[in-house]
Coordinates of C-alpha atoms in Angstrom, one line a residue:
Chain A
M1 CA 28.4 7.9 -19.5
S2 CA 26.8 8.2 -23.0
S3 CA 25.6 4.6 -22.9
R4 CA 23.3 5.5 -20.0
R5 CA 21.7 8.3 -22.0
S6 CA 21.3 6.2 -25.1
R7 CA 19.1 3.8 -23.1
S8 CA 16.0 5.3 -24.7
R9 CA 14.0 2.1 -24.8
Q10 CA 12.2 3.3 -21.6
S11 CA 8.7 2.2 -22.5
G12 CA 8.6 1.1 -18.9
N13 CA 9.2 -2.6 -19.1
S14 CA 12.5 -3.2 -20.8
R15 CA 15.5 -1.3 -19.5
I16 CA 15.2 0.2 -16.1
T17 CA 17.9 2.6 -15.4
E18 CA 19.5 3.5 -12.1
D19 CA 18.3 7.1 -12.7
Q20 CA 14.6 6.0 -12.8
I21 CA 15.1 3.9 -9.7
A22 CA 16.9 6.7 -7.8
D23 CA 14.1 9.0 -8.8
L24 CA 11.3 6.8 -7.5
V25 CA 13.3 6.0 -4.3
S26 CA 13.7 9.7 -3.6
K27 CA 10.0 10.2 -4.1
L28 CA 9.3 7.3 -1.7
Q29 CA 11.6 9.0 0.7
Q30 CA 9.2 11.9 1.1
L31 CA 6.4 9.6 2.1
I32 CA 8.2 7.9 5.0
P33 CA 7.9 10.0 8.2
E34 CA 11.0 8.4 9.7
I35 CA 13.2 9.8 7.0
R36 CA 11.2 13.0 6.2
N37 CA 11.4 14.3 9.7
R38 CA 15.0 13.5 10.3
R39 CA 17.5 15.2 7.9
S40 CA 15.9 16.3 4.6
D41 CA 19.1 17.7 3.1
K42 CA 21.2 14.6 3.3
Q43 CA 21.0 11.9 0.7
V44 CA 19.7 8.7 2.2
S45 CA 20.8 5.4 0.7
A46 CA 18.4 3.4 -1.4
S47 CA 18.8 0.5 1.0
K48 CA 17.9 2.6 3.9
V49 CA 14.8 4.1 2.2
L50 CA 13.6 0.6 1.3
Q51 CA 14.2 -0.7 4.8
E52 CA 12.3 2.2 6.3
T53 CA 9.5 1.7 3.8
C54 CA 9.1 -1.9 4.8
N55 CA 9.2 -1.0 8.5
Y56 CA 6.6 1.8 7.9
I57 CA 4.2 -0.5 6.0
R58 CA 4.5 -3.1 8.7
S59 CA 3.7 -0.5 11.3
L60 CA 0.7 0.7 9.3
H61 CA -0.5 -2.8 9.0
R62 CA -0.3 -3.3 12.7
E63 CA -2.2 -0.1 13.3
V64 CA -5.0 -1.2 10.9
D65 CA -5.1 -4.5 12.8
D66 CA -5.4 -2.7 16.2
L67 CA -8.1 -0.4 14.9
S68 CA -10.0 -3.4 13.4
Q69 CA -9.8 -5.0 16.8
R70 CA -11.2 -2.0 18.5
L71 CA -13.9 -1.4 15.8
S72 CA -15.1 -5.0 16.1
E73 CA -15.4 -4.7 19.8
L74 CA -17.3 -1.4 19.6
L75 CA -19.6 -2.8 16.9
A76 CA -20.3 -5.9 18.9
S77 CA -21.3 -3.9 21.9
S78 CA -23.4 -1.2 20.1
D79 CA -26.7 -1.3 18.4
T80 CA -25.6 -0.2 15.0
D81 CA -29.0 -0.6 13.3
S82 CA -30.3 2.6 14.7
D83 CA -26.9 4.3 15.0
Q84 CA -25.8 3.9 11.4
A85 CA -27.6 7.0 10.2
A86 CA -26.2 9.0 13.1
I87 CA -22.7 7.8 12.4
I88 CA -22.9 8.7 8.8
R89 CA -24.3 12.1 9.7
S90 CA -21.3 12.7 12.0
L91 CA -18.9 11.6 9.3
L92 CA -20.4 14.0 6.8
M93 CA -20.5 17.0 9.1
Chain B
M1 CA 18.2 12.8 -21.1
K2 CA 15.0 14.2 -22.7
T3 CA 13.3 10.8 -22.8
R4 CA 14.2 10.3 -19.1
K5 CA 12.7 13.7 -18.2
I6 CA 9.4 12.9 -20.0
G7 CA 9.2 9.6 -18.2
A8 CA 9.9 11.2 -14.9
D9 CA 7.3 13.9 -15.5
A10 CA 4.6 11.3 -16.2
Q11 CA 5.6 9.5 -13.1
S12 CA 5.6 12.5 -10.9
S13 CA 2.2 13.7 -12.1
D14 CA 0.9 10.1 -11.5
I15 CA 2.2 10.3 -8.0
S16 CA 0.8 13.7 -7.2
R17 CA -2.6 12.7 -8.5
T18 CA -2.3 9.6 -6.3
E19 CA -1.5 11.7 -3.3
V20 CA -4.4 14.0 -3.9
R21 CA -6.7 11.0 -4.2
W22 CA -5.7 9.7 -0.8
R23 CA -5.1 12.8 1.1
S24 CA -8.2 14.9 0.4
E25 CA -10.9 15.2 3.1
S26 CA -13.7 14.3 0.7
S27 CA -12.1 11.0 -0.3
Q28 CA -11.6 10.1 3.3
R29 CA -15.2 11.0 4.1
I30 CA -16.5 8.9 1.2
Y31 CA -14.3 6.0 2.3
S32 CA -15.6 6.3 5.9
V33 CA -19.2 6.2 4.8
K34 CA -18.7 3.3 2.5
L35 CA -16.9 1.5 5.3
V36 CA -19.7 2.0 7.7
E37 CA -22.2 0.7 5.2
A38 CA -20.1 -2.3 4.4
L39 CA -19.5 -3.1 8.0
Q40 CA -23.2 -2.9 8.6
R41 CA -23.9 -5.3 5.8
A42 CA -21.2 -7.7 7.2
I43 CA -22.8 -7.6 10.6
Q44 CA -26.2 -8.4 9.3
N45 CA -24.9 -11.3 7.2
S46 CA -22.9 -12.9 9.9
T47 CA -23.9 -15.1 12.8
P48 CA -24.1 -13.2 16.1
A49 CA -21.8 -15.6 17.9
L50 CA -18.6 -14.4 16.3
S51 CA -15.4 -14.6 18.4
I52 CA -13.6 -11.3 19.0
S53 CA -10.6 -12.4 16.9
A54 CA -12.8 -13.5 13.9
G55 CA -14.7 -10.2 14.2
S56 CA -11.4 -8.2 14.1
R57 CA -10.2 -10.1 11.0
A58 CA -13.6 -9.5 9.4
V59 CA -13.4 -5.8 10.0
R60 CA -9.9 -5.8 8.6
D61 CA -11.1 -7.6 5.4
V62 CA -14.0 -5.3 4.9
A63 CA -11.8 -2.2 5.5
D64 CA -9.2 -3.5 3.0
R65 CA -11.7 -4.4 0.4
V66 CA -13.5 -1.0 0.6
L67 CA -10.1 0.6 0.3
A68 CA -9.2 -1.4 -2.7
M69 CA -12.5 -0.5 -4.4
T70 CA -11.8 3.2 -3.7
A71 CA -8.7 2.7 -5.8
K72 CA -10.9 1.8 -8.8
G73 CA -8.6 -1.0 -9.9
R74 CA -5.8 1.4 -11.0
T75 CA -3.2 -0.3 -8.9
R76 CA -1.8 -3.8 -8.5
W77 CA -2.3 -3.8 -4.8
S78 CA -5.9 -2.9 -5.1
R79 CA -6.6 -5.5 -7.8
A80 CA -4.8 -8.1 -5.7
I81 CA -6.9 -7.4 -2.6
L82 CA -10.1 -7.5 -4.6
A83 CA -9.1 -10.8 -6.3
S84 CA -8.3 -12.5 -3.1
R85 CA -10.7 -14.3 -0.7
R86 CA -9.7 -15.8 2.6
R87 CA -9.8 -19.4 1.3
L88 CA -7.8 -18.5 -1.8
S89 CA -5.2 -16.8 0.2
I90 CA -4.5 -19.9 2.1
L91 CA -4.0 -21.8 -1.1
R92 CA -1.7 -19.1 -2.3
R93 CA 0.5 -19.6 0.7
H94 CA 1.2 -23.1 -0.5
R95 CA 2.1 -21.9 -3.9
K96 CA 4.4 -19.3 -2.5
V97 CA 7.6 -21.3 -3.0
K98 CA 7.0 -21.9 -6.7
K99 CA 6.1 -18.2 -7.3
S100 CA 9.2 -16.7 -5.7
R101 CA 11.4 -19.0 -7.8
A102 CA 9.6 -17.8 -10.9
S103 CA 10.0 -14.1 -10.0
R104 CA 13.7 -14.6 -9.4
I105 CA 14.1 -16.1 -12.9
N106 CA 12.2 -13.3 -14.5
R107 CA 14.5 -10.7 -13.0
R108 CA 17.8 -12.3 -14.1
S109 CA 16.8 -13.7 -17.5
K110 CA 17.1 -10.4 -19.3
P111 CA 20.2 -10.3 -21.4
L112 CA 22.4 -7.4 -20.4
S113 CA 25.5 -6.1 -22.0
A114 CA 28.5 -5.7 -19.8
A115 CA 28.1 -1.9 -19.6
A116 CA 24.4 -2.2 -18.8
E117 CA 25.0 -4.8 -16.2
D118 CA 27.4 -2.4 -14.5
R119 CA 24.7 0.3 -14.4
T120 CA 21.8 -1.8 -13.4
R121 CA 23.5 -4.2 -11.0
R122 CA 22.2 -3.6 -7.6
L123 CA 23.8 -4.4 -4.3
P124 CA 22.5 -7.7 -2.7
A125 CA 21.3 -5.7 0.3
V126 CA 19.1 -3.5 -2.0
E127 CA 17.9 -6.6 -3.8
K128 CA 16.9 -8.2 -0.5
R129 CA 15.0 -5.1 0.6
I130 CA 13.2 -5.0 -2.7
K131 CA 12.1 -8.5 -2.3
V132 CA 10.8 -7.9 1.2
L133 CA 9.0 -4.8 0.0
S134 CA 7.4 -6.8 -2.8
Q135 CA 6.0 -9.2 -0.2
L136 CA 4.5 -6.4 1.9
V137 CA 2.7 -4.6 -1.0
P138 CA -0.2 -6.8 -2.3
G139 CA 0.1 -8.0 -5.8
C140 CA 3.7 -7.0 -6.4
K141 CA 5.7 -10.2 -6.0
G142 CA 6.9 -10.5 -9.6
A143 CA 6.6 -6.8 -10.5
P144 CA 9.4 -4.7 -12.0
V145 CA 11.1 -2.4 -9.5
T146 CA 9.7 0.8 -10.9
D147 CA 6.1 -0.6 -10.6
L148 CA 6.9 -1.8 -7.1
L149 CA 8.1 1.6 -5.9
E150 CA 5.2 3.4 -7.4
E151 CA 2.7 0.9 -5.9
A152 CA 4.4 1.2 -2.5
G153 CA 3.9 5.0 -2.5
D154 CA 0.3 4.7 -3.4
Y155 CA -0.3 1.9 -1.0
I156 CA 1.2 3.8 1.9
A157 CA -0.9 6.9 1.2
A158 CA -4.0 4.6 1.0
L159 CA -3.2 2.9 4.3
E160 CA -2.7 6.2 6.0
M161 CA -6.2 7.3 4.8
Q162 CA -7.6 4.0 6.0
I163 CA -6.1 4.6 9.4
R164 CA -7.4 8.2 9.7
S165 CA -10.8 7.0 8.7
M166 CA -10.9 4.1 11.1
I167 CA -9.8 6.3 14.0
T168 CA -12.6 8.8 13.3
L169 CA -15.1 6.0 13.1
T170 CA -13.9 4.6 16.4
E171 CA -14.3 7.9 18.0
I172 CA -17.8 8.4 16.7
I173 CA -19.0 5.0 17.6
S174 CA -17.5 5.0 21.1
G175 CA -18.9 8.5 21.6
S176 CA -22.4 7.5 20.6
N177 CA -22.1 4.4 22.8
G178 CA -21.2 6.6 25.7
E179 CA -24.1 8.9 25.1
R180 CA -26.6 6.0 25.2
T181 CA -25.3 4.5 28.4
G182 CA -24.8 8.0 30.1

């Protein structure tokens, strides 16, 4: 137990303790809707958090791809030269 | 315990700053405007006879690059996106085998005492998930686990903002398209 605390060489790159990892994993936990919306009181395993993180990033990538697809179709069919100012105005409203 | 707390505090303030950066309305607005301008430039610079799939990939590239620039080079994932070009990324795929071998060696070559090994030994299931995650977050293949987890959190927040912004853009453009034809 004391050996864990004496690991004070935590400049970031040498010894990475289980505590630091558990800390970051629990923070990551809060960012994943899958886990956040389920049961917030129970401790989720690190493996589960990492798995859900990977799944979530993959689903975000898919969504960006779909949106890119839609945007490219919309841009191809619209006359953006004249509309750009109008678009930016709508964005800033 | 005190040193750990200081480290954790620095990390948590880093993370909350990160979340503010990606979750505020103003940053989303700024990103959206920059994205529109960048898309406009890309359209003007490209040949009109682009296939739909090439156009979609071009939009994705522009959106990612503008997102990475918004990060101002503070994160590995943003620097990796800015450093990569389509041609280079194809070359990188061939080098992938060598790279993963190198990163495996990096992780195991640190000399650990028996007690430390007990503390830091991770289940193979966790190791596998860490590896998969490192392949999903740009620029994190050989990164230490703490960096990877921080990067993943920042990257997720950034992607969510990117999606919100692109949805808004889609609505605006399709709305203005409808007005013109109506």
